[in-house]
Amino acid sequence: MIIGVGIDVVSIDRFQAKKSDEFIKKLLTEHEQNKYKTVIGESNQNIFLAIRW
């Protein structure tokens, strides 16, 4: 049963500042890490991380 739906608002700059291999491994599954490696452009990579946060 779904009690409620929420939306999280995050600053993309926050992910740019924290982006490291260790942070990515902690945040993403192995499958998501492989998809992340194919994302072109730093801005798109930051958005990819924020969506999965």
Coordinates of C-alpha atoms in Angstrom, one line a residue:
M1 CA 0.0 0.0 0.0
I2 CA 1.3 3.4 -0.9
I3 CA 0.8 5.9 1.9
G4 CA 2.1 9.0 0.1
V5 CA 4.3 10.2 -2.7
G6 CA 7.0 12.8 -2.2
I7 CA 9.4 14.8 -4.3
D8 CA 12.9 15.6 -3.2
V9 CA 14.5 18.8 -4.4
V10 CA 18.3 18.7 -4.6
S11 CA 21.0 21.0 -5.8
I12 CA 22.9 19.5 -8.8
D13 CA 26.0 21.4 -7.6
R14 CA 25.9 19.2 -4.5
F15 CA 26.6 16.1 -6.6
Q16 CA 29.3 17.8 -8.6
A17 CA 31.2 18.6 -5.4
K18 CA 30.9 15.1 -4.0
K19 CA 31.5 13.2 -7.2
S20 CA 34.2 10.6 -6.5
D21 CA 34.6 6.9 -7.3
E22 CA 33.9 6.0 -3.7
F23 CA 30.7 8.1 -3.6
I24 CA 29.5 6.7 -6.9
K25 CA 30.1 3.1 -5.7
K26 CA 28.1 3.9 -2.5
L27 CA 25.2 5.5 -4.3
L28 CA 24.8 3.3 -7.5
T29 CA 24.3 -0.4 -8.1
E30 CA 26.7 -2.1 -10.3
H31 CA 24.3 -1.9 -13.2
E32 CA 23.7 1.8 -12.6
Q33 CA 27.5 2.3 -12.5
N34 CA 27.8 0.8 -16.0
K35 CA 25.0 3.1 -17.3
Y36 CA 26.7 6.1 -15.6
K37 CA 29.9 5.4 -17.4
T38 CA 28.1 5.8 -20.8
V39 CA 26.6 9.2 -19.9
I40 CA 28.2 12.0 -21.9
G41 CA 28.9 15.3 -20.3
E42 CA 29.6 16.3 -16.7
S43 CA 26.2 18.1 -16.4
N44 CA 24.4 15.0 -17.5
Q45 CA 26.4 12.8 -15.2
N46 CA 25.4 15.1 -12.2
I47 CA 21.8 14.9 -13.2
F48 CA 22.0 11.1 -13.5
L49 CA 23.4 10.9 -9.9
A50 CA 20.7 13.3 -8.6
I51 CA 17.9 11.3 -10.1
R52 CA 19.1 8.2 -8.3
W53 CA 19.6 9.9 -5.0

